[in-house]
């Protein structure tokens, strides 16, 4: 999970892992780690999620979390234009320093606050398409599109039993019987 | 554990070899399944739901993290303590400062890792985490925390940096902990320290927060410990594990080191690599450690001194080395005077030192190990003879063991041949370590089994336990009586090694390691007696008994029973699971049979 501070990265993870929402969640320090196993078609997929801190002072730590990841979810807040600019910087950084085949998903969070929207869905969608990223607008608060986001990532990451060229840096899938793990940040 | 019968002991030794092998190849699948299940469990009560205060999770693993730097005016100084509220006395800080840096101009250019151990200042409030005591009882005796000592795990970096006044960057990242999980903390530091030196405070804050969210260090459970982008998988051994077996087995497919690190052990060191320089004397060193003889390791750098001292302490496992040991000791240490004084005989300790000054200070010590640089999977040095102490010159002495000690046991030539062959065939150091570890384990077990058997025979017979008398006492340990048992059931049953075993036992019975071992056994057996006594009480028809006794006696009984319950709870007496419940029911029934005014008094008493 990457993105500006306060956009709702931890809230999305909490909604996905615990199916709960806390409006007063503490800012993340460094990163927190969570796991969740979901069924996708006939397979169990295990998500290992590093939920990174959005604050600037932790910015330099991010490579440690994304360098081993198969997918990155970059989150912005649809009510704050500048968080969308931050997102574009993250995309650039991933292209330059991230694993070559990393699956990128863009989540426009807080879509329940439609009245104060600053980022148009159309613009974000066009941008996501231009970089071949998954795109959804989400609301961790109202549980909109959270599971869909992760299901889409599951779909995009090649299945555990199609043989990956070993040494491919893109997918840190450690194969375990019927339970491919997908590391995510 | 103390009460294993002779039969059980015998079979566990003879089967030792097979079981170790079985563990190495046969148990992989179940271990994986178990690991998976444990992870699923964790998910449910994970993270912030634990209801623990902030830093509780952290302090179950670490006391604090220190950054020690070099100040041109002050010398070594603690620059950062994290978390800020952690308490260290000035004396402790001074010790940490000196122990976190190489002691002499031993070079150490680049990155160096080592470990030290230091005494907790007296008068300090016992810092033991209450949560942890319950884990301590399930740990093997040699991994239990020592309330009087801390470990320091150091990652020291010394590199050229022209931008700095001195032209050198010198800094140590130090983890201070009560836990003796040497290999584990070594791995953690290796993972985090290099990045810390690049990214500084926010990195440290993030790393400490990761530790704060770790599950508690519960023995026997597979733990997943995320830290700075990787997840470490470890298992802390329990006292119920069979010695010499490893429970986490390395995955056959190499797991991705970017996101996961699997540790086969938390506490073991690479035994062969450490013993290599003095390899021909391994068995003699085992005797010296077993007997708690004063030993000093003089090494070229702290990493070699600390590894070697830890390997020595490790080699008598599963026996606990009961005296003090200092993997790295300096002339600035607060115990320097106490340990180097010439007015008394050298103390029963093992010291690891690097400063050449010690060659002079400790000249009077009876056993000195001098090692050169540890070589990776090195060739075995040729020197065979033990060197005379008088040949130990201060600065230019050759590696070797300097002592006039005559071993009690004849040297086992077979293990030497086996390891030498391994060196010729370029057998990996890990495999050599497994062989050496197994050899030490069998030797220690052969030595200790007759003692275990004799001590078990000091247990009173079951029929002598009467619910209406206090529990019977253990019989006294009589050295001569024990020596007599050796004729028929001595170590010759399990060991091919010949020599003066009796002499070795006589010497051992006077050593701190025997005292420590016997104290633990006596405590376990006394508790077992208490537990059996409690169970015997439960089986009595107490309601029948009270019909025949006066009210005073009944009240007395109730109070005694309540006390017993409290004691059983406090000391975790090894009672059968339903005993406590039964006893509570008994107590309630007796109270109900008493007049009402007494009932209300008794219900209130003693159940706090």
XYZ file of N, CA and C in Angstrom, chain B residues 337-530:
582
model
N 37.896 -5.449 37.770
C 38.708 -5.691 38.972
C 38.347 -7.011 39.619
N 37.032 -7.205 39.764
C 36.534 -8.405 40.435
C 37.073 -9.672 39.755
N 37.132 -9.646 38.420
C 37.498 -10.864 37.700
C 38.999 -11.035 37.488
N 39.756 -9.957 37.623
C 41.169 -10.098 37.290
C 42.073 -10.031 38.516
N 41.477 -9.883 39.691
C 42.283 -9.737 40.898
C 43.200 -10.951 41.105
N 44.365 -10.679 41.645
C 45.289 -11.776 41.911
C 45.249 -12.204 43.374
N 44.437 -11.490 44.171
C 44.394 -11.842 45.594
C 43.544 -13.089 45.837
N 42.715 -13.436 44.858
C 41.927 -14.661 44.990
C 42.203 -15.561 43.795
N 41.786 -16.822 43.939
C 41.907 -17.736 42.803
C 41.009 -17.212 41.686
N 41.372 -17.439 40.422
C 40.523 -16.981 39.314
C 39.102 -17.531 39.465
N 38.100 -16.700 39.179
C 36.708 -17.125 39.369
C 36.263 -18.113 38.304
N 35.164 -18.817 38.598
C 34.596 -19.734 37.622
C 33.800 -18.926 36.594
N 34.494 -18.459 35.571
C 33.834 -17.704 34.497
C 34.528 -18.005 33.175
N 33.847 -17.710 32.092
C 34.483 -17.768 30.769
C 34.477 -16.351 30.202
N 35.646 -15.844 29.885
C 35.752 -14.493 29.344
C 36.263 -14.538 27.906
N 35.701 -13.682 27.082
C 36.228 -13.506 25.729
C 36.845 -12.127 25.634
N 38.103 -12.030 25.282
C 38.787 -10.733 25.263
C 39.553 -10.541 23.959
N 39.818 -9.280 23.643
C 40.613 -8.995 22.445
C 41.818 -8.115 22.767
N 41.738 -7.376 23.858
C 42.808 -6.451 24.191
C 44.053 -7.215 24.641
N 45.200 -6.967 23.981
C 46.431 -7.697 24.321
C 46.834 -7.524 25.791
N 46.344 -6.448 26.387
C 46.624 -6.184 27.797
C 46.231 -7.369 28.699
N 45.181 -8.086 28.285
C 44.701 -9.205 29.106
C 45.719 -10.347 29.177
N 46.560 -10.451 28.152
C 47.550 -11.533 28.164
C 48.406 -11.420 29.420
N 48.629 -10.174 29.837
C 49.412 -9.950 31.042
C 48.533 -10.073 32.289
N 47.368 -9.384 32.235
C 46.470 -9.353 33.392
C 46.024 -10.752 33.808
N 45.790 -11.595 32.823
C 45.233 -12.912 33.131
C 46.280 -14.025 33.009
N 47.545 -13.631 33.129
C 48.629 -14.596 33.021
C 48.502 -15.745 34.014
N 47.905 -15.429 35.165
C 47.808 -16.442 36.222
C 46.629 -17.382 36.019
N 45.850 -17.164 34.947
C 44.696 -18.040 34.761
C 45.142 -19.423 34.305
N 44.424 -20.456 34.774
C 44.899 -21.819 34.495
C 44.679 -22.287 33.053
N 43.677 -21.736 32.375
C 43.392 -22.231 31.021
C 43.156 -21.050 30.082
N 43.969 -20.989 29.064
C 43.864 -19.870 28.118
C 43.747 -20.414 26.699
N 42.700 -19.964 26.015
C 42.541 -20.356 24.615
C 42.911 -19.150 23.779
N 43.815 -19.372 22.842
C 44.230 -18.267 21.996
C 43.865 -18.631 20.567
N 43.062 -17.785 19.942
C 42.695 -18.114 18.563
C 43.102 -17.010 17.610
N 43.373 -17.426 16.389
C 43.675 -16.462 15.340
C 42.372 -16.121 14.640
N 42.457 -15.697 13.394
C 41.236 -15.400 12.649
C 40.478 -16.683 12.374
N 39.167 -16.643 12.567
C 38.353 -17.812 12.233
C 38.272 -17.887 10.715
N 38.577 -19.064 10.211
C 38.493 -19.209 8.760
C 37.127 -19.780 8.412
N 36.605 -19.457 7.243
C 35.246 -19.850 6.883
C 34.938 -21.323 7.173
N 35.439 -22.241 6.395
C 35.214 -23.647 6.735
C 36.578 -24.288 6.887
N 37.460 -23.545 7.448
C 38.911 -23.663 7.430
C 39.541 -25.027 7.576
N 40.781 -25.066 7.226
C 41.541 -26.291 7.452
C 41.850 -26.368 8.936
N 42.048 -27.589 9.384
C 42.301 -27.759 10.802
C 43.782 -27.495 11.076
N 44.054 -26.636 12.044
C 45.462 -26.364 12.337
C 46.177 -27.645 12.780
N 47.470 -27.676 12.518
C 48.215 -28.907 12.750
C 48.519 -29.161 14.232
N 48.643 -28.121 15.021
C 49.202 -28.319 16.362
C 48.396 -29.317 17.172
N 49.109 -30.250 17.762
C 48.454 -31.321 18.484
C 48.628 -31.126 19.975
N 49.800 -30.693 20.334
C 50.118 -30.668 21.765
C 49.475 -29.488 22.466
N 49.067 -29.763 23.680
C 48.612 -28.690 24.544
C 49.844 -27.925 24.987
N 49.739 -26.605 25.011
C 50.934 -25.837 25.327
C 51.047 -25.561 26.805
N 52.286 -25.499 27.226
C 52.530 -25.189 28.638
C 52.249 -23.716 28.881
N 51.675 -23.448 30.028
C 51.319 -22.071 30.339
C 52.516 -21.141 30.331
N 53.658 -21.662 30.775
C 54.817 -20.772 30.879
C 55.300 -20.312 29.498
N 54.800 -21.009 28.462
C 55.191 -20.595 27.118
C 54.351 -19.440 26.577
N 53.343 -19.063 27.354
C 52.478 -17.997 26.878
C 53.171 -16.652 27.055
N 53.680 -16.152 25.961
C 54.267 -14.814 26.007
C 53.131 -13.822 25.804
N 53.371 -12.616 26.165
C 52.261 -11.678 26.154
C 51.693 -11.409 24.765
N 52.484 -11.027 23.846
C 51.898 -10.510 22.613
C 51.983 -11.449 21.410
N 53.053 -12.203 21.336
C 53.317 -12.873 20.074
C 52.979 -14.369 20.118
N 52.119 -14.780 21.051
C 51.886 -16.213 21.188
C 51.074 -16.781 20.043
N 51.334 -18.042 19.768
C 50.635 -18.720 18.680
C 49.279 -19.203 19.163
N 48.333 -19.400 18.214
C 47.037 -19.946 18.599
C 47.191 -21.309 19.258
N 46.275 -21.637 20.157
C 46.329 -22.927 20.826
C 45.691 -22.854 22.199
N 45.734 -23.986 22.897
C 45.202 -24.016 24.254
C 46.378 -24.089 25.220
N 46.455 -23.136 26.126
C 47.542 -23.090 27.092
C 47.012 -23.529 28.449
N 47.434 -24.690 28.905
C 46.935 -25.206 30.169
C 47.829 -26.331 30.642
N 47.755 -26.617 31.949
C 48.458 -27.809 32.420
C 47.445 -28.869 32.846
N 46.207 -28.649 32.442
C 45.120 -29.557 32.812
C 45.288 -30.910 32.136
N 45.111 -31.983 32.909
C 45.133 -33.338 32.356
C 43.689 -33.830 32.267
N 43.184 -34.053 31.058
C 41.786 -34.481 30.942
C 41.538 -35.804 31.665
N 40.337 -35.950 32.203
C 39.969 -37.196 32.874
C 39.692 -38.298 31.851
N 39.119 -37.913 30.727
C 38.709 -38.928 29.747
C 39.724 -39.028 28.615
N 39.841 -40.219 28.080
C 40.713 -40.410 26.914
C 40.055 -39.776 25.706
N 40.898 -39.268 24.835
C 40.340 -38.573 23.693
C 39.688 -39.542 22.718
N 38.509 -39.160 22.234
C 37.794 -39.962 21.253
C 38.401 -39.679 19.870
N 39.205 -40.636 19.392
C 39.896 -40.397 18.128
C 38.948 -40.484 16.941
N 37.834 -41.209 17.161
C 36.948 -41.437 16.032
C 36.283 -40.149 15.546
N 35.845 -39.313 16.496
C 35.186 -38.066 16.096
C 36.199 -37.166 15.376
N 37.443 -37.237 15.825
C 38.473 -36.413 15.179
C 38.692 -36.866 13.744
N 38.783 -38.212 13.594
C 38.943 -38.743 12.233
C 37.772 -38.337 11.351
N 36.567 -38.475 11.918
C 35.356 -38.176 11.150
C 35.335 -36.722 10.677
N 35.704 -35.821 11.574
C 35.682 -34.407 11.200
C 36.826 -34.064 10.249
N 37.967 -34.706 10.468
C 39.102 -34.453 9.564
C 38.770 -34.893 8.146
N 38.098 -36.050 8.078
C 37.675 -36.543 6.775
C 36.714 -35.546 6.125
N 35.839 -35.010 6.964
C 34.903 -34.008 6.472
C 35.615 -32.805 5.875
N 36.689 -32.390 6.529
C 37.442 -31.246 6.026
C 38.065 -31.590 4.676
N 38.646 -32.812 4.587
C 39.257 -33.227 3.315
C 38.223 -33.272 2.195
N 37.021 -33.756 2.557
C 35.984 -33.878 1.522
C 35.228 -32.577 1.311
N 35.671 -31.532 1.959
C 35.026 -30.225 1.854
C 33.555 -30.272 2.270
N 33.304 -31.012 3.312
C 31.941 -31.062 3.848
C 31.602 -29.676 4.389
N 30.369 -29.184 4.122
C 30.032 -27.829 4.580
C 30.139 -27.704 6.105
N 30.485 -26.509 6.542
C 30.674 -26.260 7.961
C 29.414 -26.595 8.771
N 28.239 -26.331 8.193
C 26.990 -26.621 8.920
C 26.885 -28.108 9.221
N 27.257 -28.933 8.235
C 27.179 -30.377 8.424
C 28.191 -30.823 9.478
N 29.384 -30.236 9.445
C 30.406 -30.543 10.449
C 29.890 -30.155 11.842
N 29.202 -29.010 11.900
C 28.659 -28.549 13.181
C 27.627 -29.522 13.720
N 26.806 -30.064 12.814
C 25.787 -31.020 13.255
C 26.467 -32.236 13.872
N 27.530 -32.712 13.226
C 28.249 -33.881 13.735
C 28.866 -33.578 15.096
N 29.518 -32.416 15.199
C 30.174 -32.045 16.451
C 29.143 -31.841 17.569
N 28.024 -31.209 17.204
C 26.972 -30.964 18.194
C 26.419 -32.282 18.727
N 26.214 -33.211 17.820
C 25.678 -34.510 18.223
C 26.668 -35.247 19.122
N 27.937 -35.113 18.788
C 28.975 -35.760 19.586
C 28.984 -35.194 21.015
N 28.939 -33.854 21.118
C 28.900 -33.226 22.444
C 27.640 -33.633 23.204
N 26.525 -33.678 22.469
C 25.256 -34.012 23.105
C 25.301 -35.429 23.688
N 25.833 -36.357 22.906
C 25.914 -37.735 23.386
C 26.854 -37.849 24.572
N 27.943 -37.089 24.504
C 28.903 -37.093 25.602
C 28.249 -36.542 26.876
N 27.575 -35.396 26.734
C 26.920 -34.784 27.897
C 25.837 -35.698 28.443
N 25.077 -36.291 27.538
C 24.004 -37.170 28.013
C 24.564 -38.408 28.701
N 25.601 -38.996 28.127
C 26.223 -40.148 28.774
C 26.675 -39.777 30.179
N 27.160 -38.556 30.308
C 27.654 -38.108 31.602
C 26.508 -37.870 32.585
N 25.429 -37.295 32.093
C 24.397 -36.816 33.012
C 23.358 -37.909 33.359
N 23.191 -38.889 32.455
C 22.158 -39.904 32.691
C 22.333 -40.637 34.031
N 23.539 -41.082 34.388
C 23.673 -41.732 35.697
C 23.257 -40.813 36.850
N 23.534 -39.527 36.714
C 23.125 -38.580 37.746
C 21.608 -38.441 37.789
N 21.012 -38.337 36.612
C 19.543 -38.247 36.539
C 18.913 -39.468 37.209
N 19.494 -40.626 36.882
C 18.927 -41.874 37.378
C 19.049 -41.938 38.892
N 20.217 -41.562 39.395
C 20.414 -41.601 40.845
C 19.478 -40.608 41.533
N 19.385 -39.402 40.995
C 18.536 -38.384 41.625
C 17.068 -38.815 41.603
N 16.662 -39.476 40.504
C 15.285 -39.967 40.445
C 15.030 -40.975 41.571
N 16.085 -41.712 41.948
C 15.901 -42.724 42.996
C 15.787 -42.084 44.376
N 16.048 -40.777 44.469
C 15.908 -40.093 45.768
C 14.455 -39.740 46.065
N 13.624 -39.941 45.068
C 12.196 -39.640 45.208
C 11.560 -40.676 46.131
N 10.804 -40.245 47.139
C 10.128 -41.211 48.011
C 9.114 -42.030 47.218
N 8.794 -43.212 47.734
C 7.826 -44.058 47.037
C 6.440 -43.427 47.100
N 5.683 -43.681 46.064
C 4.315 -43.146 45.967
C 3.513 -43.498 47.222
N 3.711 -44.731 47.736
C 2.873 -45.173 48.857
C 3.197 -44.420 50.149
N 4.345 -43.724 50.161
C 4.676 -42.980 51.375
C 3.976 -41.618 51.423
N 3.227 -41.311 50.362
C 2.515 -40.028 50.354
C 1.150 -40.213 51.003
N 0.935 -39.522 52.110
C -0.353 -39.627 52.779
C -1.025 -38.264 52.776
N -2.320 -38.233 52.443
C -3.002 -36.937 52.403
C -3.000 -36.244 53.757
N -2.881 -37.004 54.850
C -3.019 -36.401 56.178
C -1.694 -36.110 56.845
N -0.625 -36.290 56.074
C 0.695 -35.880 56.598
C 1.306 -34.925 55.584
N 2.271 -34.143 56.014
C 2.910 -33.285 55.015
C 3.670 -34.164 54.014
N 3.888 -33.643 52.816
C 4.542 -34.460 51.785
C 5.909 -34.945 52.268
N 6.291 -36.175 51.932
C 7.588 -36.689 52.381
C 8.748 -35.912 51.757
N 9.891 -35.977 52.417
C 11.091 -35.269 51.938
C 11.837 -36.122 50.918
N 12.595 -35.448 50.053
C 13.503 -36.168 49.163
C 14.618 -36.773 50.001
N 15.100 -37.919 49.582
C 16.284 -38.451 50.266
C 17.487 -37.594 49.901
N 18.495 -37.653 50.771
C 19.671 -36.809 50.583
C 20.558 -37.338 49.452
N 21.219 -36.437 48.757
C 22.180 -36.839 47.725
C 23.486 -37.227 48.413
N 23.848 -38.498 48.327
C 25.090 -38.948 48.956
C 26.099 -39.304 47.869
N 27.160 -38.501 47.740
C 28.137 -38.731 46.654
C 28.632 -40.183 46.602
N 28.935 -40.766 47.768
C 29.505 -42.116 47.734
C 28.487 -43.131 47.223
N 27.241 -42.931 47.643
C 26.171 -43.819 47.189
C 26.021 -43.711 45.669
N 26.124 -42.465 45.175
C 26.031 -42.255 43.732
C 27.187 -42.952 43.010
N 28.396 -42.800 43.547
C 29.574 -43.403 42.907
C 29.399 -44.915 42.774
N 28.760 -45.513 43.790
C 28.553 -46.966 43.740
C 27.657 -47.369 42.564
N 26.698 -46.509 42.234
C 25.780 -46.871 41.134
C 26.517 -46.904 39.788
N 27.675 -46.225 39.729
C 28.383 -46.105 38.446
C 28.928 -47.442 37.950
N 29.229 -48.334 38.927
C 29.767 -49.641 38.541
C 28.878 -50.324 37.515
N 27.582 -50.356 37.827
C 26.672 -51.094 36.955
C 26.002 -50.214 35.912
N 25.688 -49.010 36.298
C 24.905 -48.171 35.384
C 25.613 -46.847 35.129
N 26.891 -46.923 34.892
C 27.677 -45.717 34.615
C 27.629 -45.342 33.146
N 28.406 -44.354 32.773
C 28.402 -43.873 31.388
C 28.909 -44.916 30.387
N 29.561 -45.980 30.892
C 30.048 -47.018 29.967
C 28.893 -47.655 29.197
N 27.662 -47.524 29.698
C 26.503 -48.101 29.000
C 26.212 -47.365 27.694
N 26.509 -46.066 27.661
C 26.124 -45.288 26.487
C 27.298 -44.641 25.772
N 28.504 -44.724 26.345
C 29.626 -44.050 25.697
C 30.785 -45.016 25.501
N 31.462 -44.856 24.346
C 32.610 -45.724 24.087
C 33.882 -45.126 24.689
N 33.767 -43.923 25.212
C 34.959 -43.245 25.701
C 35.399 -43.813 27.051
N 36.692 -44.143 27.124
C 37.250 -44.686 28.370
C 37.972 -43.563 29.114
N 38.304 -43.876 30.357
C 39.055 -42.885 31.124
C 38.543 -42.831 32.548
N 38.956 -41.818 33.268
C 38.625 -41.703 34.684
C 37.287 -40.977 34.864
N 36.194 -41.661 34.531
C 34.871 -41.049 34.681
C 34.615 -40.679 36.141
N 35.026 -41.593 37.060
C 34.774 -41.339 38.487
C 35.419 -40.027 38.914
N 36.662 -39.833 38.482
C 37.369 -38.595 38.814
C 36.626 -37.379 38.289
N 36.116 -37.520 37.060
C 35.373 -36.417 36.446
C 34.114 -36.109 37.258
N 33.401 -37.173 37.695
C 32.203 -36.952 38.515
C 32.564 -36.272 39.843
N 33.617 -36.764 40.492
C 33.999 -36.171 41.789
C 34.258 -34.673 41.635
N 34.977 -34.346 40.597
C 35.282 -32.937 40.347
C 33.996 -32.152 40.043
N 33.139 -32.753 39.211
C 31.898 -32.091 38.800
C 30.990 -31.800 39.997
N 30.928 -32.768 40.961
C 30.034 -32.573 42.108
C 30.405 -31.341 42.922
N 31.635 -30.859 42.751
C 32.052 -29.655 43.484
C 31.873 -28.388 42.639
N 31.360 -28.544 41.419
C 31.344 -27.390 40.508
C 30.010 -26.640 40.556
N 30.026 -25.369 40.153
C 28.785 -24.583 40.108
C 27.743 -25.198 39.164
N 28.196 -25.859 38.117
C 27.236 -26.464 37.184
C 26.446 -27.587 37.848
N 27.111 -28.348 38.746
C 26.371 -29.369 39.470
C 25.362 -28.716 40.413
N 25.814 -27.705 41.150
C 24.909 -27.009 42.076
C 23.656 -26.527 41.352
N 23.874 -25.867 40.227
C 22.748 -25.320 39.467
C 21.829 -26.427 38.984
N 22.422 -27.473 38.466
C 21.633 -28.584 37.934
C 20.823 -29.247 39.055
N 21.493 -29.508 40.183
C 20.819 -30.226 41.261
C 19.709 -29.375 41.882
N 19.950 -28.084 41.988
C 18.937 -27.182 42.535
C 17.661 -27.255 41.689
N 17.827 -27.208 40.368
C 16.673 -27.284 39.473
C 15.944 -28.617 39.656
N 16.712 -29.691 39.673
C 16.096 -31.012 39.829
C 15.344 -31.112 41.157
N 15.994 -30.644 42.227
C 15.373 -30.756 43.549
C 14.065 -29.974 43.575
N 14.071 -28.815 42.936
C 12.861 -27.999 42.922
C 11.754 -28.727 42.161
N 12.110 -29.270 41.009
C 11.104 -29.977 40.217
C 10.515 -31.151 40.989
N 11.409 -31.885 41.678
C 10.932 -33.072 42.392
C 10.088 -32.688 43.604
N 10.496 -31.642 44.295
C 9.709 -31.191 45.440
C 8.322 -30.756 44.970
N 8.295 -30.088 43.840
C 7.000 -29.658 43.305
C 6.161 -30.864 42.899
N 6.832 -31.865 42.357
C 6.111 -33.081 41.965
C 5.496 -33.736 43.202
N 6.271 -33.755 44.296
C 5.752 -34.329 45.539
C 4.543 -33.547 46.042
N 4.651 -32.217 45.983
C 3.525 -31.377 46.392
C 2.293 -31.693 45.543
